PDB file of N, CA and C in Angstrom:
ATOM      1  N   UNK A   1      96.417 177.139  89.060  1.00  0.00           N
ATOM      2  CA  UNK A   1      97.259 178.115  89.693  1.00  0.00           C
ATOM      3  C   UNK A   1      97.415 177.711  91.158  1.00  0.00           C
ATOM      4  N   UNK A   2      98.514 178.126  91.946  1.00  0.00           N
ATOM      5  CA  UNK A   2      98.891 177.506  93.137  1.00  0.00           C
ATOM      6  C   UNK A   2      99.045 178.655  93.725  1.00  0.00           C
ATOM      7  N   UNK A   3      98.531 178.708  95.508  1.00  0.00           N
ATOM      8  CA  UNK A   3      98.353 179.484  96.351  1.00  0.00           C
ATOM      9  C   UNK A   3      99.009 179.194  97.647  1.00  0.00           C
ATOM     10  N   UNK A   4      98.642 180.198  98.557  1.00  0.00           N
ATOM     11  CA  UNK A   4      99.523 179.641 100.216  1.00  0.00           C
ATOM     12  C   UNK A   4      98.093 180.189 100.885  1.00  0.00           C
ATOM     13  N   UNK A   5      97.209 179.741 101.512  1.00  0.00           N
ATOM     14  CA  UNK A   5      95.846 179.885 102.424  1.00  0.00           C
ATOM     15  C   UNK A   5      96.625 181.010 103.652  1.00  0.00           C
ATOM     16  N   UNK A   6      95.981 182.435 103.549  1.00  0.00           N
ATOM     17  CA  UNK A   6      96.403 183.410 104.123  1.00  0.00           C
ATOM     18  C   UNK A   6      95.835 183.471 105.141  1.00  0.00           C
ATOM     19  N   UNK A   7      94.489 183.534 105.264  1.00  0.00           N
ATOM     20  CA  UNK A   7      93.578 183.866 106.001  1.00  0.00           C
ATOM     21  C   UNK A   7      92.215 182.785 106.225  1.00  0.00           C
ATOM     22  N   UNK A   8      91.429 182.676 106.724  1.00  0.00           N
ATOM     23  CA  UNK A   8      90.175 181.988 106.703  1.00  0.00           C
ATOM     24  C   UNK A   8      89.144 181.965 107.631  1.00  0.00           C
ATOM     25  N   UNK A   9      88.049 182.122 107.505  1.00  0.00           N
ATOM     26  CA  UNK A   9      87.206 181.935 108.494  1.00  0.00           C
ATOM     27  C   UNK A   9      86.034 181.365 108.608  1.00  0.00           C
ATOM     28  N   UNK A  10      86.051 180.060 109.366  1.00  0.00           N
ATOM     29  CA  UNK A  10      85.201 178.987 109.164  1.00  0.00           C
ATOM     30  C   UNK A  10      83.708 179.197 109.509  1.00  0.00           C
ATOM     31  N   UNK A  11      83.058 180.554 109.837  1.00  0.00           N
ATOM     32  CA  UNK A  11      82.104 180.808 110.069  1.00  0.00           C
ATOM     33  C   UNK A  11      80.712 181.390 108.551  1.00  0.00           C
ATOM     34  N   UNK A  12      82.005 182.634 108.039  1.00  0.00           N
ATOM     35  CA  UNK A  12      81.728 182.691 106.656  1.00  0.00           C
ATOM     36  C   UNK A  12      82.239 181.910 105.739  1.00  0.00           C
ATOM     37  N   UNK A  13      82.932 180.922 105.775  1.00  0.00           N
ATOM     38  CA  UNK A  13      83.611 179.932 104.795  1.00  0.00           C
ATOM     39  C   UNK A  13      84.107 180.792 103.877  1.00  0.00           C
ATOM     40  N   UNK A  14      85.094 181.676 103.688  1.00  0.00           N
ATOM     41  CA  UNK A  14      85.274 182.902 103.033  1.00  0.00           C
ATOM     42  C   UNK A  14      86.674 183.364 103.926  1.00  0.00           C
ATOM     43  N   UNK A  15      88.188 183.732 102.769  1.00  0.00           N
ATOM     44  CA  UNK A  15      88.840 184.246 103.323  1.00  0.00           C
ATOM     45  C   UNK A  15      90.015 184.795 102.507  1.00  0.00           C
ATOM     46  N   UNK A  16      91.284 184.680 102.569  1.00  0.00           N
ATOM     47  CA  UNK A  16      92.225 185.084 101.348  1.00  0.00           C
ATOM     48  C   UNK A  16      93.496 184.105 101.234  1.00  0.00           C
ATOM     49  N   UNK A  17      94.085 184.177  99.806  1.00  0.00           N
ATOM     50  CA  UNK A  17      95.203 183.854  99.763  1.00  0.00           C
ATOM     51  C   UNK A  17      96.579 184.407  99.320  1.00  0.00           C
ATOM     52  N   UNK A  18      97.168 184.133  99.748  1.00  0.00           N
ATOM     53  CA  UNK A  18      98.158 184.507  98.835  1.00  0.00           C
ATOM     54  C   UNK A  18      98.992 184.204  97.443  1.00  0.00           C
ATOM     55  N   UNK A  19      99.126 184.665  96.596  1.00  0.00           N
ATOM     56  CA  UNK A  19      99.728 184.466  95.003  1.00  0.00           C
ATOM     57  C   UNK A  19     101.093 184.412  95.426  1.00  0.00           C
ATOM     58  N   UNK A  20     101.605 183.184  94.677  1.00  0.00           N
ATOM     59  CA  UNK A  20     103.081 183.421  94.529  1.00  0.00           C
ATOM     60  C   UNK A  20     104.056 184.657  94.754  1.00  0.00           C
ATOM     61  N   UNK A  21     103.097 185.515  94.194  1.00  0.00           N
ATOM     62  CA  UNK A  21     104.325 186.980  93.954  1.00  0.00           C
ATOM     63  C   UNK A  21     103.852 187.995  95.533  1.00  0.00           C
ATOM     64  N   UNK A  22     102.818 187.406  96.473  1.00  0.00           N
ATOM     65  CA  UNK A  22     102.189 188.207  97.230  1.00  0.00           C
ATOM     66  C   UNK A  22     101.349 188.848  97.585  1.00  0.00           C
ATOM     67  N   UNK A  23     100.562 188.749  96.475  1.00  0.00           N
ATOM     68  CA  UNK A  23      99.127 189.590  96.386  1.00  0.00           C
ATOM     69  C   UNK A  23      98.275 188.948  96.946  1.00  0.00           C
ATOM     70  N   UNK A  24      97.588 189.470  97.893  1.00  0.00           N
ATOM     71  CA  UNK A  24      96.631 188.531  98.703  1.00  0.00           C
ATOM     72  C   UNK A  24      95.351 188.575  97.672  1.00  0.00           C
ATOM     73  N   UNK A  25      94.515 187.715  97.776  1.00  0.00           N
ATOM     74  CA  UNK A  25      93.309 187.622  96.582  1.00  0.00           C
ATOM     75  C   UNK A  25      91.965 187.030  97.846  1.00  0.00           C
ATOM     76  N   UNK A  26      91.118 187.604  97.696  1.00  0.00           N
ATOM     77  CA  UNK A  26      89.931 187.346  98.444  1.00  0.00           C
ATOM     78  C   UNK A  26      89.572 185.985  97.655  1.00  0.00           C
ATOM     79  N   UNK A  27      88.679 185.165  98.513  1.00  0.00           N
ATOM     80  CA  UNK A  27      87.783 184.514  98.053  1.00  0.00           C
ATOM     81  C   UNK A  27      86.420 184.211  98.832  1.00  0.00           C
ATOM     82  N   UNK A  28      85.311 183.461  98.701  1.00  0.00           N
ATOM     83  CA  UNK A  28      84.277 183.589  99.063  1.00  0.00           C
ATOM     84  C   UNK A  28      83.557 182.485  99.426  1.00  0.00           C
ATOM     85  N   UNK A  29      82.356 182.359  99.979  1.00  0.00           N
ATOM     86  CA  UNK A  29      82.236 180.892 100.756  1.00  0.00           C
ATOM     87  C   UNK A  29      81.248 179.700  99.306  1.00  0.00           C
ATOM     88  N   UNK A  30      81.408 180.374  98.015  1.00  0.00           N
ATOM     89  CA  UNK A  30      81.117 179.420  96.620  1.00  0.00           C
ATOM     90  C   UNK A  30      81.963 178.854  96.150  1.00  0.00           C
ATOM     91  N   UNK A  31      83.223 179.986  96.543  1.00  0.00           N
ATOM     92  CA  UNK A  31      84.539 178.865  95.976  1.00  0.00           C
ATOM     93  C   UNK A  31      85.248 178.305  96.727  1.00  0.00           C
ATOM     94  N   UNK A  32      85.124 178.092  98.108  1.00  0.00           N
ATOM     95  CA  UNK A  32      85.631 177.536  99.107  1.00  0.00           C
ATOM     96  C   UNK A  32      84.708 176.389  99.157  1.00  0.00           C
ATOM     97  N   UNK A  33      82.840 175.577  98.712  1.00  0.00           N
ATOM     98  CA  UNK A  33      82.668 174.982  98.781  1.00  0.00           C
ATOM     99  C   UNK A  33      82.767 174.029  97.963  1.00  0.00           C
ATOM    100  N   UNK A  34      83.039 174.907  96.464  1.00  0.00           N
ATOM    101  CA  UNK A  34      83.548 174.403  95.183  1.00  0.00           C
ATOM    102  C   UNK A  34      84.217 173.602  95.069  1.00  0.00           C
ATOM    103  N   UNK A  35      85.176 173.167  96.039  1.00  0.00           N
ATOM    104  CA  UNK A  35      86.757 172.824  96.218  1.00  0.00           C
ATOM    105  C   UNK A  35      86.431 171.773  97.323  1.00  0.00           C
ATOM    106  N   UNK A  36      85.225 171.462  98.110  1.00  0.00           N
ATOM    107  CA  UNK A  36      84.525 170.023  98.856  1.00  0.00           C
ATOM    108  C   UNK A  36      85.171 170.261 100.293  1.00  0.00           C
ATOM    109  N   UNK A  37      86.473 171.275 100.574  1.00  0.00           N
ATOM    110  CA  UNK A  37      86.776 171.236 101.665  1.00  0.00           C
ATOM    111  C   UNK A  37      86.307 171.245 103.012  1.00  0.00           C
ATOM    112  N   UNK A  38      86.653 171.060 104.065  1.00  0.00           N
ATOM    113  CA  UNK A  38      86.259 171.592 105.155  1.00  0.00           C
ATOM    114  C   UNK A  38      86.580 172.397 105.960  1.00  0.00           C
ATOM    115  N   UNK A  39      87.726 172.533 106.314  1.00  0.00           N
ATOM    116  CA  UNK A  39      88.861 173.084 106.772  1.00  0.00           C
ATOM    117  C   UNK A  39      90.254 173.650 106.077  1.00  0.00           C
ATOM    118  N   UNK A  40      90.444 174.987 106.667  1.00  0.00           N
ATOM    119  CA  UNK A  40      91.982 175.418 105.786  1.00  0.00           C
ATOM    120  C   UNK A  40      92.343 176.471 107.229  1.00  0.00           C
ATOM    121  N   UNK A  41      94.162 176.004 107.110  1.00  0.00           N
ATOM    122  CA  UNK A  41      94.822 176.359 107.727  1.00  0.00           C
ATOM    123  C   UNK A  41      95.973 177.100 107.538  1.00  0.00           C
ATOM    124  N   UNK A  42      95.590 178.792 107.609  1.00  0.00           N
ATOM    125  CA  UNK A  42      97.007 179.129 107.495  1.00  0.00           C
ATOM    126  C   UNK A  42      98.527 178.318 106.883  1.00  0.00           C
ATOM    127  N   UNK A  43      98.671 178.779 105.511  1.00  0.00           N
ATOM    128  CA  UNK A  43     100.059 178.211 105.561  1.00  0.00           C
ATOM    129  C   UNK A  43      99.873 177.465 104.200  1.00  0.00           C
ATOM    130  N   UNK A  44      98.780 176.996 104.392  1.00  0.00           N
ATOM    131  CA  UNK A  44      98.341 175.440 103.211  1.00  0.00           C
ATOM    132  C   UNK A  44      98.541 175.674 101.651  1.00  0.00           C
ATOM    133  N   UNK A  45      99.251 174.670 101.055  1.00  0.00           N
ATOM    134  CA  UNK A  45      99.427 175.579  99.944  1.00  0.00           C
ATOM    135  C   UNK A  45      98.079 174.780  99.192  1.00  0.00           C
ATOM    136  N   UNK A  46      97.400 175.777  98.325  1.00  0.00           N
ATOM    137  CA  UNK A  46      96.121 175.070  97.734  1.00  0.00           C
ATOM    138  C   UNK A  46      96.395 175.468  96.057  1.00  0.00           C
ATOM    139  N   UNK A  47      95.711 174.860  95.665  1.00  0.00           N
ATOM    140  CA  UNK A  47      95.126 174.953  94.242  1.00  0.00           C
ATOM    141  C   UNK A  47      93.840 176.142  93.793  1.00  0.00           C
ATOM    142  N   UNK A  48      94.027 176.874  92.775  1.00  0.00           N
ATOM    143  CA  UNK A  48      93.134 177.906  92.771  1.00  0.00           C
ATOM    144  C   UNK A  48      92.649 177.729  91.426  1.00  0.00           C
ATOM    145  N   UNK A  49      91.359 178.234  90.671  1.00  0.00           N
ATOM    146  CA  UNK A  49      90.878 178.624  90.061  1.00  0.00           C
ATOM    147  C   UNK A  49      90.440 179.896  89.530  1.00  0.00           C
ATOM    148  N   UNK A  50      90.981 180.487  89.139  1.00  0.00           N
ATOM    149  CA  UNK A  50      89.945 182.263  88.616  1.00  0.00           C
ATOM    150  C   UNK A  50      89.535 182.551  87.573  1.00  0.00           C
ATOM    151  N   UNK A  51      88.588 183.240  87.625  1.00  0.00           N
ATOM    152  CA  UNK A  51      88.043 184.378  86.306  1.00  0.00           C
ATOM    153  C   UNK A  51      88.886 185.572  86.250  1.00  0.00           C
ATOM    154  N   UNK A  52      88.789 186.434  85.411  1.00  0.00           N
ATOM    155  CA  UNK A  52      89.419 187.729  85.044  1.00  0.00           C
ATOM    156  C   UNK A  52      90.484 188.070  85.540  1.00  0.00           C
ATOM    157  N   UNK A  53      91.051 189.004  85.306  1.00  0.00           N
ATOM    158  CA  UNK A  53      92.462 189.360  85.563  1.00  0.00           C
ATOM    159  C   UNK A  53      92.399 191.002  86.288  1.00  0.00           C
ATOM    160  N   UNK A  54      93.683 191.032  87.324  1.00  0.00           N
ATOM    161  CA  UNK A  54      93.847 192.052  87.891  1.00  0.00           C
ATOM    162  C   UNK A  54      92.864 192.467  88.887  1.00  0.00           C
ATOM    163  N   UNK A  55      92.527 193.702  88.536  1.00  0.00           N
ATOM    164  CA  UNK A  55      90.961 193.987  89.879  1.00  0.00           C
ATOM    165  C   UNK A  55      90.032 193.021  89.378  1.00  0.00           C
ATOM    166  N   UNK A  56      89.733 192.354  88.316  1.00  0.00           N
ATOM    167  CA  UNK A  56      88.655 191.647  88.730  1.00  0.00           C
ATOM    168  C   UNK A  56      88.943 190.362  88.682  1.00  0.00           C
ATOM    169  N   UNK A  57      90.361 189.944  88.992  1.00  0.00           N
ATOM    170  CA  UNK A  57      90.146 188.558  89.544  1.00  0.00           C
ATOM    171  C   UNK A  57      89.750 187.803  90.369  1.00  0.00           C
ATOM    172  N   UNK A  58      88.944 187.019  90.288  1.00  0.00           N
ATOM    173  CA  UNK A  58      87.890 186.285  91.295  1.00  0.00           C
ATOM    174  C   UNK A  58      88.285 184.694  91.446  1.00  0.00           C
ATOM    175  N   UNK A  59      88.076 184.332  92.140  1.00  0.00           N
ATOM    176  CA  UNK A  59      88.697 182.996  92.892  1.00  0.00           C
ATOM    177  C   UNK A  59      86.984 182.324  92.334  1.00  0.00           C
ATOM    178  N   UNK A  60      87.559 181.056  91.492  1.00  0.00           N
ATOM    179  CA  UNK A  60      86.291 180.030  91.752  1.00  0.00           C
ATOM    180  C   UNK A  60      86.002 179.170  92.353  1.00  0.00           C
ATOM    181  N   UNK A  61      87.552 178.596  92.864  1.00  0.00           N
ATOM    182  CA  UNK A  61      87.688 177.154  93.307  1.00  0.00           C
ATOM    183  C   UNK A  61      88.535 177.234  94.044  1.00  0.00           C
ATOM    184  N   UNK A  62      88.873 176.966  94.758  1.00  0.00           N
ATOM    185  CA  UNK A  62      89.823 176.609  96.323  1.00  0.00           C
ATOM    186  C   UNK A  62      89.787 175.223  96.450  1.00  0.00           C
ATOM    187  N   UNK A  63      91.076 174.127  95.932  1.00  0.00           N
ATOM    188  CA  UNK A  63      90.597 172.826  97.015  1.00  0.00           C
ATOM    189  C   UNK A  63      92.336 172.792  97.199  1.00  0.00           C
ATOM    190  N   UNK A  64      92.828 172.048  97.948  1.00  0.00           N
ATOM    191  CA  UNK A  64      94.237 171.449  98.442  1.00  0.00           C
ATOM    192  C   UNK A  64      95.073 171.082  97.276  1.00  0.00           C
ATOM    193  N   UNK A  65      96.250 171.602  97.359  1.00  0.00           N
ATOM    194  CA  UNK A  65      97.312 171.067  95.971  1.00  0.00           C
ATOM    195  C   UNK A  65      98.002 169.718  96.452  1.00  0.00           C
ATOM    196  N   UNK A  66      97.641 169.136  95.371  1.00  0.00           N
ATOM    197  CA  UNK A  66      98.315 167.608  95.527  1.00  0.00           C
ATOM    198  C   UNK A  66      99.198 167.421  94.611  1.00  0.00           C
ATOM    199  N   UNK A  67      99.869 166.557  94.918  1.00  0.00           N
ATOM    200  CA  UNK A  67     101.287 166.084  93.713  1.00  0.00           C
ATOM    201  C   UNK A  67     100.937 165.754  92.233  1.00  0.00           C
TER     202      UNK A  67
END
């Protein structure tokens, strides 16, 4: 699934994104390390991973979308 990096904060490694349709979706500093990154910048469109659907969708993986 493909995202746009909303928010972030490199202190908690933990922040949000946005879904295609707008829904911002939290994520957390397991699936932000999941994903090997270091850095994310507003804007970025990334690659996502989740469990469950609706309220309990949870972000597993965060890393950068590549071609």
């Amino acid at each position: 699934m493909q995202a746009t990096a909303y928010t972030y904060d490199p202190e908690s490694r933990s922040g949000q994104v946005l879904l295609d349709d707008g829904t911002p979706v939290p994520f957390d500093a397991a699936a932000f390390e999941a994903g090997g990154l270091r850095l994310l910048r507003a804007g970025q469109r990334v690659r996502i991973e989740v469990e469950g659907s609706g309220d309990t969708l949870r972000i597993t993986l965060v890393t950068l979308q590549t071609l």
